[in-house]
XYZ file of C-alpha atoms in Angstrom:
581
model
C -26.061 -17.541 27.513
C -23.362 -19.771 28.728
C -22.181 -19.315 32.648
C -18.575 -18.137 30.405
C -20.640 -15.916 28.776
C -22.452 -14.685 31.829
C -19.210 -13.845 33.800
C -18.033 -11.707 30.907
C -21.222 -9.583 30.480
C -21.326 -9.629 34.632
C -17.266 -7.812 34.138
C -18.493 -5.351 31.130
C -21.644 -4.435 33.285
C -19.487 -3.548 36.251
C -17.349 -1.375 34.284
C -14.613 -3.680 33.635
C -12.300 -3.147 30.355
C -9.384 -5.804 30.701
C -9.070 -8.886 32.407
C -5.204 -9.799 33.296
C -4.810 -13.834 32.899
C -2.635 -16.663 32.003
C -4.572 -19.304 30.258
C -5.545 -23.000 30.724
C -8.018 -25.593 30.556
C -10.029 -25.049 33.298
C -10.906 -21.283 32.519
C -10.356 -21.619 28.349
C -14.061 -21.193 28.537
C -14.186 -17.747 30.410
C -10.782 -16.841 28.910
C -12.924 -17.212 25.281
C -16.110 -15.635 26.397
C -14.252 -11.927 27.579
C -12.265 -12.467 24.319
C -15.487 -12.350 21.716
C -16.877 -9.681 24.452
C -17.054 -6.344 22.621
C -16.540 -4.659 25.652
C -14.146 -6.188 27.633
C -10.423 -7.390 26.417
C -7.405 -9.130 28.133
C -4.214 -9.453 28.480
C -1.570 -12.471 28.499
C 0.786 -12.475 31.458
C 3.584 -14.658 31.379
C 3.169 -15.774 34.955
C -0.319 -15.902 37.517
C 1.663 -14.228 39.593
C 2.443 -11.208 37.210
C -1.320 -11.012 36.473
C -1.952 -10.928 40.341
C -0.240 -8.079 41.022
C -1.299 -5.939 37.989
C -4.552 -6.347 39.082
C -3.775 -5.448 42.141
C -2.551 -2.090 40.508
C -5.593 -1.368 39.026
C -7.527 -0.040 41.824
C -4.222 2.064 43.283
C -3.975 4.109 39.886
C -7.605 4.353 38.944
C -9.666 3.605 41.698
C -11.614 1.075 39.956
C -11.024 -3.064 40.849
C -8.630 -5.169 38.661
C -9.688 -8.278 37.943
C -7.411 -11.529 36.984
C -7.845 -14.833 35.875
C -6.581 -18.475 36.098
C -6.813 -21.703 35.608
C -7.322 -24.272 38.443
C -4.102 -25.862 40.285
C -0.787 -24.382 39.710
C -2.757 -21.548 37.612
C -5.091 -20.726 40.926
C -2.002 -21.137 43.510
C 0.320 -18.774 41.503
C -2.035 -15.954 42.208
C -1.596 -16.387 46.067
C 1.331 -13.967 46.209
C -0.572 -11.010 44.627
C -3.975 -11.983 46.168
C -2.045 -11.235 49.624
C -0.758 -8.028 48.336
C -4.198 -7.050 47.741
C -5.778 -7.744 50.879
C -2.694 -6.272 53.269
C -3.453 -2.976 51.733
C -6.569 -2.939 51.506
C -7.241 -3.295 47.632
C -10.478 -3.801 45.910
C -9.564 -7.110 43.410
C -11.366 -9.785 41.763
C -9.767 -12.844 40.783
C -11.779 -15.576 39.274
C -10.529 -18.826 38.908
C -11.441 -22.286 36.575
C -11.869 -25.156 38.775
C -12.133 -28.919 37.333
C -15.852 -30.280 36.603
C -17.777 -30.908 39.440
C -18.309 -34.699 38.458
C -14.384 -34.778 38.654
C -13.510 -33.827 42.089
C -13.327 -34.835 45.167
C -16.374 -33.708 46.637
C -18.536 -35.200 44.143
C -16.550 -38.567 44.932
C -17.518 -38.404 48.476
C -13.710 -39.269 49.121
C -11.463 -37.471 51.503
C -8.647 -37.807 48.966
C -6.077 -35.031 48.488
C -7.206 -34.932 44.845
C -9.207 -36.446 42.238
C -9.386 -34.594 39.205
C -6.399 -33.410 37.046
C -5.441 -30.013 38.569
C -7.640 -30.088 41.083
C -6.998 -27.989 44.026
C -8.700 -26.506 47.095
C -8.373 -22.676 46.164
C -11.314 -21.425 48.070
C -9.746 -23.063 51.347
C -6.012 -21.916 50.582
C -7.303 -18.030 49.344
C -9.959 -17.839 52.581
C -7.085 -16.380 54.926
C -5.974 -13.570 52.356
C -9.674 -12.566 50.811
C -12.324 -10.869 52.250
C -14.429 -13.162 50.431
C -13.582 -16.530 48.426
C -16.188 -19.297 46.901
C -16.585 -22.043 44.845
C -20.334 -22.148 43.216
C -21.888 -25.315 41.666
C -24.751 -23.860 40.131
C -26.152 -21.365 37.330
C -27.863 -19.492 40.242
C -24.914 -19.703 42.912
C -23.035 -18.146 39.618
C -25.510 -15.166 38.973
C -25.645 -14.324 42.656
C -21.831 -15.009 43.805
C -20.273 -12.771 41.320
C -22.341 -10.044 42.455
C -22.072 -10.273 45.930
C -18.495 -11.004 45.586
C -17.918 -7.706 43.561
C -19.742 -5.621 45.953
C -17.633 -7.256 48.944
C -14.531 -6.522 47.352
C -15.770 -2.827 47.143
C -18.000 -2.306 50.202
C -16.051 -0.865 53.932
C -12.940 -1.735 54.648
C -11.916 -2.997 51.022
C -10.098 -6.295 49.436
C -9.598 -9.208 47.081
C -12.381 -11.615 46.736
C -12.034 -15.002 44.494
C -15.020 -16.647 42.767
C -13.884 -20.555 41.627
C -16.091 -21.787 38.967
C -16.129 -25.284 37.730
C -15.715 -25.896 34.146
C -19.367 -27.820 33.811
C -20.718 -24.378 35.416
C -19.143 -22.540 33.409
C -21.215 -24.344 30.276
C -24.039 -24.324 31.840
C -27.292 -22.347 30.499
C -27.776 -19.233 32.604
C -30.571 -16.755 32.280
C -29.322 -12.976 31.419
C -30.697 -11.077 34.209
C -28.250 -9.544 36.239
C -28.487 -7.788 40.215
C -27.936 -3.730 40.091
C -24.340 -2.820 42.197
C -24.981 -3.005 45.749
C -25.521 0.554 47.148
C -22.525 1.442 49.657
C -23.618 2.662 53.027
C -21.167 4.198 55.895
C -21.677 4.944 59.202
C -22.459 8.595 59.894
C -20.024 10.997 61.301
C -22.642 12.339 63.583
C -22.550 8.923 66.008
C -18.829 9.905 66.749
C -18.233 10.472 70.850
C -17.299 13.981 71.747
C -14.368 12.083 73.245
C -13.011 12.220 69.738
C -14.901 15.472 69.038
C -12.642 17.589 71.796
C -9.418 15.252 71.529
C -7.135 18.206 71.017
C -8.560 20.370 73.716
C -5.578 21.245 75.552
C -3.055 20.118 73.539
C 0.338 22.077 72.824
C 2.198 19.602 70.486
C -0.388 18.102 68.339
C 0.276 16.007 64.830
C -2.275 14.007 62.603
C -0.608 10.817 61.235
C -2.145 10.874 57.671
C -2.775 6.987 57.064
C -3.385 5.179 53.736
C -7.366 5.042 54.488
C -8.084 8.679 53.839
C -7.345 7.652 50.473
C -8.734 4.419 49.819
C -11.717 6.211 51.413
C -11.650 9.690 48.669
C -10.904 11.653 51.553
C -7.795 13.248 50.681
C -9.429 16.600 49.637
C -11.476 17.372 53.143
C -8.305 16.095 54.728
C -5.742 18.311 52.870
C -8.389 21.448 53.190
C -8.656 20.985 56.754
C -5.294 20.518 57.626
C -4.604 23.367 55.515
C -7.076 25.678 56.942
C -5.970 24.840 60.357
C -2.081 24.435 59.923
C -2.096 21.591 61.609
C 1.311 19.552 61.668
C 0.775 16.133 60.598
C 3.156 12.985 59.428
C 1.955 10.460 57.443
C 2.570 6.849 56.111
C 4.246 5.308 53.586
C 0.994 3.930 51.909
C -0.077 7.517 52.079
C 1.905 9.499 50.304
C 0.287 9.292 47.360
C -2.263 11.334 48.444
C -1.281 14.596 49.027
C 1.360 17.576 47.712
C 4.531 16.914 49.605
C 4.680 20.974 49.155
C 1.684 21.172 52.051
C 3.549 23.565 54.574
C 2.035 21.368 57.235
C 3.810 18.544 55.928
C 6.584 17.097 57.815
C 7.476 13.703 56.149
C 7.044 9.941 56.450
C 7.119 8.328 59.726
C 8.503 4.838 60.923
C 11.795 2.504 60.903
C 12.953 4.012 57.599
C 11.096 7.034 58.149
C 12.040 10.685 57.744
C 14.421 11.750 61.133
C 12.652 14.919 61.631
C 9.112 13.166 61.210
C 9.682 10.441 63.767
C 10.344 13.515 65.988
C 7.788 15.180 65.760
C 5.271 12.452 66.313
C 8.048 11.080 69.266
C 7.973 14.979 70.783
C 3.860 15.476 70.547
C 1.129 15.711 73.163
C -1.493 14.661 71.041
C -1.372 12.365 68.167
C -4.492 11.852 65.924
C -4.783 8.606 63.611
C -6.981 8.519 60.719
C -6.856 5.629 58.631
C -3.213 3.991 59.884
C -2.916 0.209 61.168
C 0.314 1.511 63.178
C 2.589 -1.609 62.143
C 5.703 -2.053 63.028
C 7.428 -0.479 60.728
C 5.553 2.591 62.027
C 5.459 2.316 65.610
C 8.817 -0.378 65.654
C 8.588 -3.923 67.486
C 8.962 -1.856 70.699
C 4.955 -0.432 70.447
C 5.826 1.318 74.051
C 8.118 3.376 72.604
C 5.608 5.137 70.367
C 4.752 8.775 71.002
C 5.374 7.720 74.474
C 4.073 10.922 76.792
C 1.080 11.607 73.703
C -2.810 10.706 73.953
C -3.058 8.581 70.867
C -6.915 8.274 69.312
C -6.816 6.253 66.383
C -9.677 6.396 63.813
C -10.501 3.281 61.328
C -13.095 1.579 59.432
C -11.943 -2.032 60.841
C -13.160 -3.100 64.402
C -10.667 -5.940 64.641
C -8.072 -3.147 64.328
C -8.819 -1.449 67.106
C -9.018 -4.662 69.296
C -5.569 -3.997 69.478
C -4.853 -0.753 70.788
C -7.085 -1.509 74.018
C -3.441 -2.784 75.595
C -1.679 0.391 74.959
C -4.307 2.965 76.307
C -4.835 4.680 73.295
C -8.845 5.859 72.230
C -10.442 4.722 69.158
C -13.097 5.039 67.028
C -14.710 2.833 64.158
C -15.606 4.901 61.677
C -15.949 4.855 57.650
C -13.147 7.497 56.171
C -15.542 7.991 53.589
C -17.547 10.137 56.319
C -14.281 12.079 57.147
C -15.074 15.635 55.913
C -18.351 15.200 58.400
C -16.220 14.422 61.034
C -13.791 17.272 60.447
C -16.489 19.729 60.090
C -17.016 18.559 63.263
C -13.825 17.945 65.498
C -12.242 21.032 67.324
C -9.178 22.353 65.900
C -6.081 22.168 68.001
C -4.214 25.439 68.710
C -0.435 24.147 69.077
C 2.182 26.855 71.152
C 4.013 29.022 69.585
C 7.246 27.174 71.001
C 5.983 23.936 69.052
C 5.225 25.515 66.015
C 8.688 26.901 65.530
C 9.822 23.220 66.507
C 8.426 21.664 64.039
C 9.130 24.451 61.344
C 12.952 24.260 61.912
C 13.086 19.558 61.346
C 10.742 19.961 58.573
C 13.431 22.619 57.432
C 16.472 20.740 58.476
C 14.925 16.892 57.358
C 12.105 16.950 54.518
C 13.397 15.779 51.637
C 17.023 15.713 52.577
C 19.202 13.224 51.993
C 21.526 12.146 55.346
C 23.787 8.927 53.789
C 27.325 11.225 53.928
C 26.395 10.386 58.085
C 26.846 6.964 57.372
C 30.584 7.520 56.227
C 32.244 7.895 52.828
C 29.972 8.408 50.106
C 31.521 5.745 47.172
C 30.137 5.312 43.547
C 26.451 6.996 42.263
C 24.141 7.814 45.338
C 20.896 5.758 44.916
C 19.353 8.772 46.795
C 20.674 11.459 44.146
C 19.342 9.106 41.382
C 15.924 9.165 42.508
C 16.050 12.932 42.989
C 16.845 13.564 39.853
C 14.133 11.079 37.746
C 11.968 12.847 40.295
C 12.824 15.767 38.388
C 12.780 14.808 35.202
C 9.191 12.786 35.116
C 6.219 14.178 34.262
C 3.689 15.603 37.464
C 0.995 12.977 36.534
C 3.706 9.654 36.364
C 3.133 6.635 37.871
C 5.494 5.154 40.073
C 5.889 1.806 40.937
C 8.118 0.420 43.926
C 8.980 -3.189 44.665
C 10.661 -3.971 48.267
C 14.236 -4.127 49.966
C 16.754 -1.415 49.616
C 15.133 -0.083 46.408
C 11.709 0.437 47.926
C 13.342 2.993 50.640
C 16.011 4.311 48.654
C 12.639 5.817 46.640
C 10.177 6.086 49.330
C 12.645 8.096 51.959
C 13.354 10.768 49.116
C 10.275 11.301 46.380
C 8.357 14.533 46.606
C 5.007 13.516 45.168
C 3.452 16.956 43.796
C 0.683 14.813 41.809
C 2.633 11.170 40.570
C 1.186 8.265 42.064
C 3.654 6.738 44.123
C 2.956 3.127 45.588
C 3.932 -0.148 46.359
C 2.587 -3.481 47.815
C 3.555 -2.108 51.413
C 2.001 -4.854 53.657
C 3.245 -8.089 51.775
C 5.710 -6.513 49.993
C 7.425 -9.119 48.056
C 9.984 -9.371 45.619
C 9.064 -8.744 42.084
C 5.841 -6.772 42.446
C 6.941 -3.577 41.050
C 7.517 -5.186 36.876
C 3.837 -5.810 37.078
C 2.118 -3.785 38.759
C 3.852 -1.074 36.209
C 2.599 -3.149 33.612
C -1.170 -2.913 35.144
C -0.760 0.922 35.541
C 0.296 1.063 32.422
C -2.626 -0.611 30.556
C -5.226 1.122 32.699
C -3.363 4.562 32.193
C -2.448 4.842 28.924
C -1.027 7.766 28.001
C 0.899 8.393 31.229
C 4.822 8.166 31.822
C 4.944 4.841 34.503
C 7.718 3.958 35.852
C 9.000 0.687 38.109
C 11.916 1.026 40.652
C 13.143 -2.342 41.486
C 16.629 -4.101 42.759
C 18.582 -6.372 41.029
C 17.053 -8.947 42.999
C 13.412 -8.330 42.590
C 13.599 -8.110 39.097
C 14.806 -11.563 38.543
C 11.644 -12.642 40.059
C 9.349 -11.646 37.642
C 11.498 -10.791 34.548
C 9.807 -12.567 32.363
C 7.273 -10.081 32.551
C 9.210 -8.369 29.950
C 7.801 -9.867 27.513
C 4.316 -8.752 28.361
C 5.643 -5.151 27.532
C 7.129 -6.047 24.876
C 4.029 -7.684 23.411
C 1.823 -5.160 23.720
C 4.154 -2.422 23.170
C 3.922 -0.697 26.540
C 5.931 2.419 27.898
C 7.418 1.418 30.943
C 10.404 2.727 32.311
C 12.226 -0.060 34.882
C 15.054 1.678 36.751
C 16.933 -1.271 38.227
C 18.815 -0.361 41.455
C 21.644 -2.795 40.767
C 23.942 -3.073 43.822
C 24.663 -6.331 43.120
C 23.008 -8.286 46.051
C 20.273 -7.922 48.872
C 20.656 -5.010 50.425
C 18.433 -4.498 52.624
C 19.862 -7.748 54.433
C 23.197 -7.340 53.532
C 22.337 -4.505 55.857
C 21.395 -5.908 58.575
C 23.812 -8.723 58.643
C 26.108 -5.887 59.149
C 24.062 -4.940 62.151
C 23.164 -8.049 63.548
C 25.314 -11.423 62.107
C 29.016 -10.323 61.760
C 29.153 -8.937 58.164
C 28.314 -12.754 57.068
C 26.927 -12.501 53.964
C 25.515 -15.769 54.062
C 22.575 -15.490 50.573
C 23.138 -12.158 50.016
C 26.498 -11.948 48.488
C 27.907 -14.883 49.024
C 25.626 -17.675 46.427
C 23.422 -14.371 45.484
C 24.280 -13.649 41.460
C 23.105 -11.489 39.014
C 22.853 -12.111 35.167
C 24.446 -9.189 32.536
C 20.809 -7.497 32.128
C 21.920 -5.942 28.748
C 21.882 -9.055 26.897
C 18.611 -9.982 28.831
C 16.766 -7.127 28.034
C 18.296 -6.716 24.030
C 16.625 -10.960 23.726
C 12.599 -9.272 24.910
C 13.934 -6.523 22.291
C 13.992 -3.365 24.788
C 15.873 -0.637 25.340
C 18.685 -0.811 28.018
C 20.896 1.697 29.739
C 23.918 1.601 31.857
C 23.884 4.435 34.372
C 27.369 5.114 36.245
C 27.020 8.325 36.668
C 24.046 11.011 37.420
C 24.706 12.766 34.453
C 23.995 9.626 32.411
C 20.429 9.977 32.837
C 18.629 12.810 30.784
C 14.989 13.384 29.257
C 15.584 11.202 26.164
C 15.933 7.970 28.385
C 12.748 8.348 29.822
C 10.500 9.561 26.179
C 11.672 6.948 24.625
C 8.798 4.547 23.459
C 8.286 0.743 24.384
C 9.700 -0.761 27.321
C 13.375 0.692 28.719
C 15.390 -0.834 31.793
C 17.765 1.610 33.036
C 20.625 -0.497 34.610
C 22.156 2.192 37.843
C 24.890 0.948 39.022
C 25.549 1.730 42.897
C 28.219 0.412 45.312
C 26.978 -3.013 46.832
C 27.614 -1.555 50.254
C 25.287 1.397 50.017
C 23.284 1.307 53.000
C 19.720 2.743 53.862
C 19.579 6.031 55.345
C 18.107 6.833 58.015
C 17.044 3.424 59.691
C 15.881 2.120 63.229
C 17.652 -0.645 64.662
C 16.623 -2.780 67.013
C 15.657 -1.887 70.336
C 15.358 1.741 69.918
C 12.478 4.130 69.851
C 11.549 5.399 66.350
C 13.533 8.902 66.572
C 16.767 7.465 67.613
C 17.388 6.242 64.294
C 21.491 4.901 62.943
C 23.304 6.909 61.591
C 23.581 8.209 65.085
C 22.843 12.249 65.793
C 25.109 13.175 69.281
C 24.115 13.878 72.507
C 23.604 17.337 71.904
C 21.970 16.965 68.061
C 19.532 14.998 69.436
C 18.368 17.363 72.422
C 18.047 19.575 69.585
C 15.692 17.432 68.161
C 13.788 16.360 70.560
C 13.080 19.333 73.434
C 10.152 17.530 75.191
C 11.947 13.897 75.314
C 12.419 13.003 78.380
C 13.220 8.927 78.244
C 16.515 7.672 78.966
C 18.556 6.923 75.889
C 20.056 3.730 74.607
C 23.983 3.612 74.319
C 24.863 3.466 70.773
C 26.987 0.171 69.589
């Protein structure tokens, strides 16, 4: 077989069923192999980048790796954006990319020159940073052995995009059909953990468990939810996270971090004893002020990545390495706290008074359809098994700061998180799900960016439902130009525009639908088949509720409580607080 043909058996052997691409010269070879494949099909994006970032949606609604293609050049580059998605959360992906003959480029020149055949560009180089593992092979053997080291890499510990480049000569080349098993996955036992970690809430009154992302890109959710459970253990989570558990847990107290849930940030602010499994603790979580994090608690952080823990050693805080697919070892092992009474009641009256409440009518006046309300209710009316799809900015936290996940998968790109991601990455879950509702939340912004994926869904006939959060500008900045530069508007409103989306949408031939008011959306919009953009239309000045600003610990977040709400809140604070602006 040809090295085209020996990539597409290599994808059909490792379980793959569609490869996401835009085509072009350099990878018409592959791109024709998968296609007379009888096991493995693809699909046409309109855009690398679109193709990217369904792939990288693969693995968060199925658990198995996406896979993309491109051609070399522009075709390669345009995948950057959703290879870097990939690798900030922590996403098994496999891009492969064409790459100009090797008698055509540089190297093969023996010239430093920027480039020497058509299309030629340095991929491997640009992709290293943002990959766990990127190469460019020359021969029929580097083939046969690359692709299966780079799919195991992608898979194996802490996982991630890789990118194989393959030359257009290697991809003609003769290869022999014998093909390397799956590389088996080994973990460091739970047993090797220090008894440091074992005992860390001996003695504790106010303990929490921050529920991170890694439980579930591990499988651990079920030993994590049965322990917590068992144990009634209070416990906060990420954003990345909440896909993997019933927002219904009684334990459950919400979403921590600058847009995080009020009565979540104190709790985790208020405890003694703060366990992290699976969490990188960015900024978002902790806020640029790292000090100010659970500032009088013993903090023990557990994660598969070394290099993570580097850099905790400045704030004091324990750690272990540790594989998350070993959790329900460790937890089997690891005393249980036994929080006071006083603490328990604590945190039972702010998950009361907080989860899963809206608090925007603090910020002022309440003008026009709340974005908050709108969520609720789709919440409501979508299936328990949807698929939900977030993009960035204002509409990403308008979503994330309100869902109650019973069993939808909720996600978005939450380290990169650009513009644009959530058209796509519906369009992935949709192909690798059929069958189940998916829906994309997205601002007017962000879906200009990749709106010409619209024609992908249209193409292939896909139920997706995009609910466009149309304030009419960036709102997230808008925001905090408020906060910050004067109310100067400078890109946000002021040369920001937005097209009529009706007469967008009706030239892809979809279904679109003005929403002005809550009682505008109903069943029928969301069962209705092929693609549907729901238009809601929500005052431009609707802000983002609650949110830390700068300079302030995570559970003294604007709108403001008073003096006396916030002793309420937080009983065992005893830090000197901040005058308010």
């Amino acid at each position: 077989m040809t090295g085209a043909e020996y990539v597409a058996e290599f994808l059909a052997r490792r379980g793959v069923e569609q490869v996401f691409l835009l085509t072009g010269g350099a990878c018409a070879f592959m791109v024709d192999a998968v296609a007379n494949h009888p096991k493995v099909g693809y699909v046409c994006f309109q855009h690398e980048q679109g193709a990217a970032m369904a792939a990288d949606a693969v693995w968060r609604t199925s658990g198995k790796p996406g896979v993309a293609m491109a051609t070399s050049g522009p075709g390669a580059t345009n995948l950057l954006t959703g290879i870097a998605c990939a690798y900030f959360d922590s996403i098994p992906c496999v891009f492969i990319t064409g790459q100009v003959n090797m008698r055509e480029s540089a190297g093969w020149a023996g010239a430093k020159v920027r480039q020497f055949g058509f299309q030629e560009t340095r991929i491997v180089e640009m992709a290293a940073p943002i990959t766990k593992y990127a190469v460019l092979v020359r021969t029929a053997e580097e083939l046969k052995r690359e692709l299966a080291k780079a799919f195991d890499i992608a898979l194996e510990g802490r996982g991630g995009p890789v990118l194989i480049d393959i030359p257009m000569d290697v991809q003609q080349l003769e290869v022999d059909d014998d093909f390397a098993p799956p590389a088996e996955m080994n973990s460091a036992p739970a047993d090797l953990v220090s008894d440091d970690l074992l005992s860390f809430f001996e003695g504790a009154e106010r303990p929490v468990v921050l529920f991170g992302a890694g439980i579930g890109l591990a499988g651990a959710q079920d030993a994590a939810c049965a322990w917590l459970t068992r144990h009634g253990v209070p416990f906060v989570a990420s954003w990345n996270a909440l896909t993997y558990f019933d927002h219904d847990m009684p334990s459950y107290c919400g979403a921590i971090g600058v847009y995080g849930n009020r009565g979540a940030n104190a709790v985790i602010q208020n405890a003694d004893a703060v366990l992290v499994l699976g969490s990188r603790l960015d900024n978002r979580q902790r806020s640029g002020n790292v000090r100010s994090f659970a500032p009088d608690a013993r903090v023990h952080v557990v994660d598969i990545d070394a290099e993570e823990l580097v850099k905790y050693k400045a704030d004091g805080y324990g750690v272990t390495q540790l594989d998350l697919r070993e959790l329900a070892s460790l937890l089997s092992k690891l005393r249980a706290p036994a929080p006071a009474e006083a603490w328990c009641a604590h945190v039972s009256d702010l998950r009361a008074r907080y989860r899963g409440r809206s608090v925007e009518h603090l910020t002022g006046e309440v003008r026009g359809l709340s974005p908050y309300a709108v969520v609720q209710e789709l919440n409501r009316l979508m299936k328990r098994d949807a698929i939900v799809a977030c993009d960035t900015g204002a509409a990403l936290c308008w979503v994330f700061q309100i869902f109650h996940r019973s069993a939808q998968t909720l996600f978005t790109a939450g380290g990169n998180s650009p513009m644009g991601y959530a058209v796509p990455a519906a369009i992935g879950a949709a192909i690798t799900n059929p069958g189940r509702q998916v829906f994309a939340f997205i601002g007017d912004g962000g879906f200009q960016l990749n709106i010409q994926e619209l024609q992908t869904i249209a193409h292939y006939g896909l139920d997706v439902v995009i609910v466009v959060m149309n304030n009419g500008c960036y709102g997230m900045i808008r925001q905090f130009q408020d906060s910050y530069l004067g109310g100067r508007y400078h890109a946000t409103i002021e040369g920001y525009s937005a097209p009529d989306f009706s007469g967008i949408v009706a030239g892809y031939g979809l279904a679109y639908h003005r929403v002005e008011r809550l009682q505008d959306l109903s069943p029928a919009l969301l069962s209705k088949k092929g693609g549907v953009v729901i238009d809601v239309i929500v005052p431009s000045d609707t802000q983002i509720a609650p949110k830390l600003e700068m300079g302030r610990p995570i559970n003294d977040q604007y709108p403001y409580l008073d003096d006396e709400a916030f002793r309420r809140d937080n009983p065992y604070w005893n830090h000197p607080r901040s005058p308010r602006a």
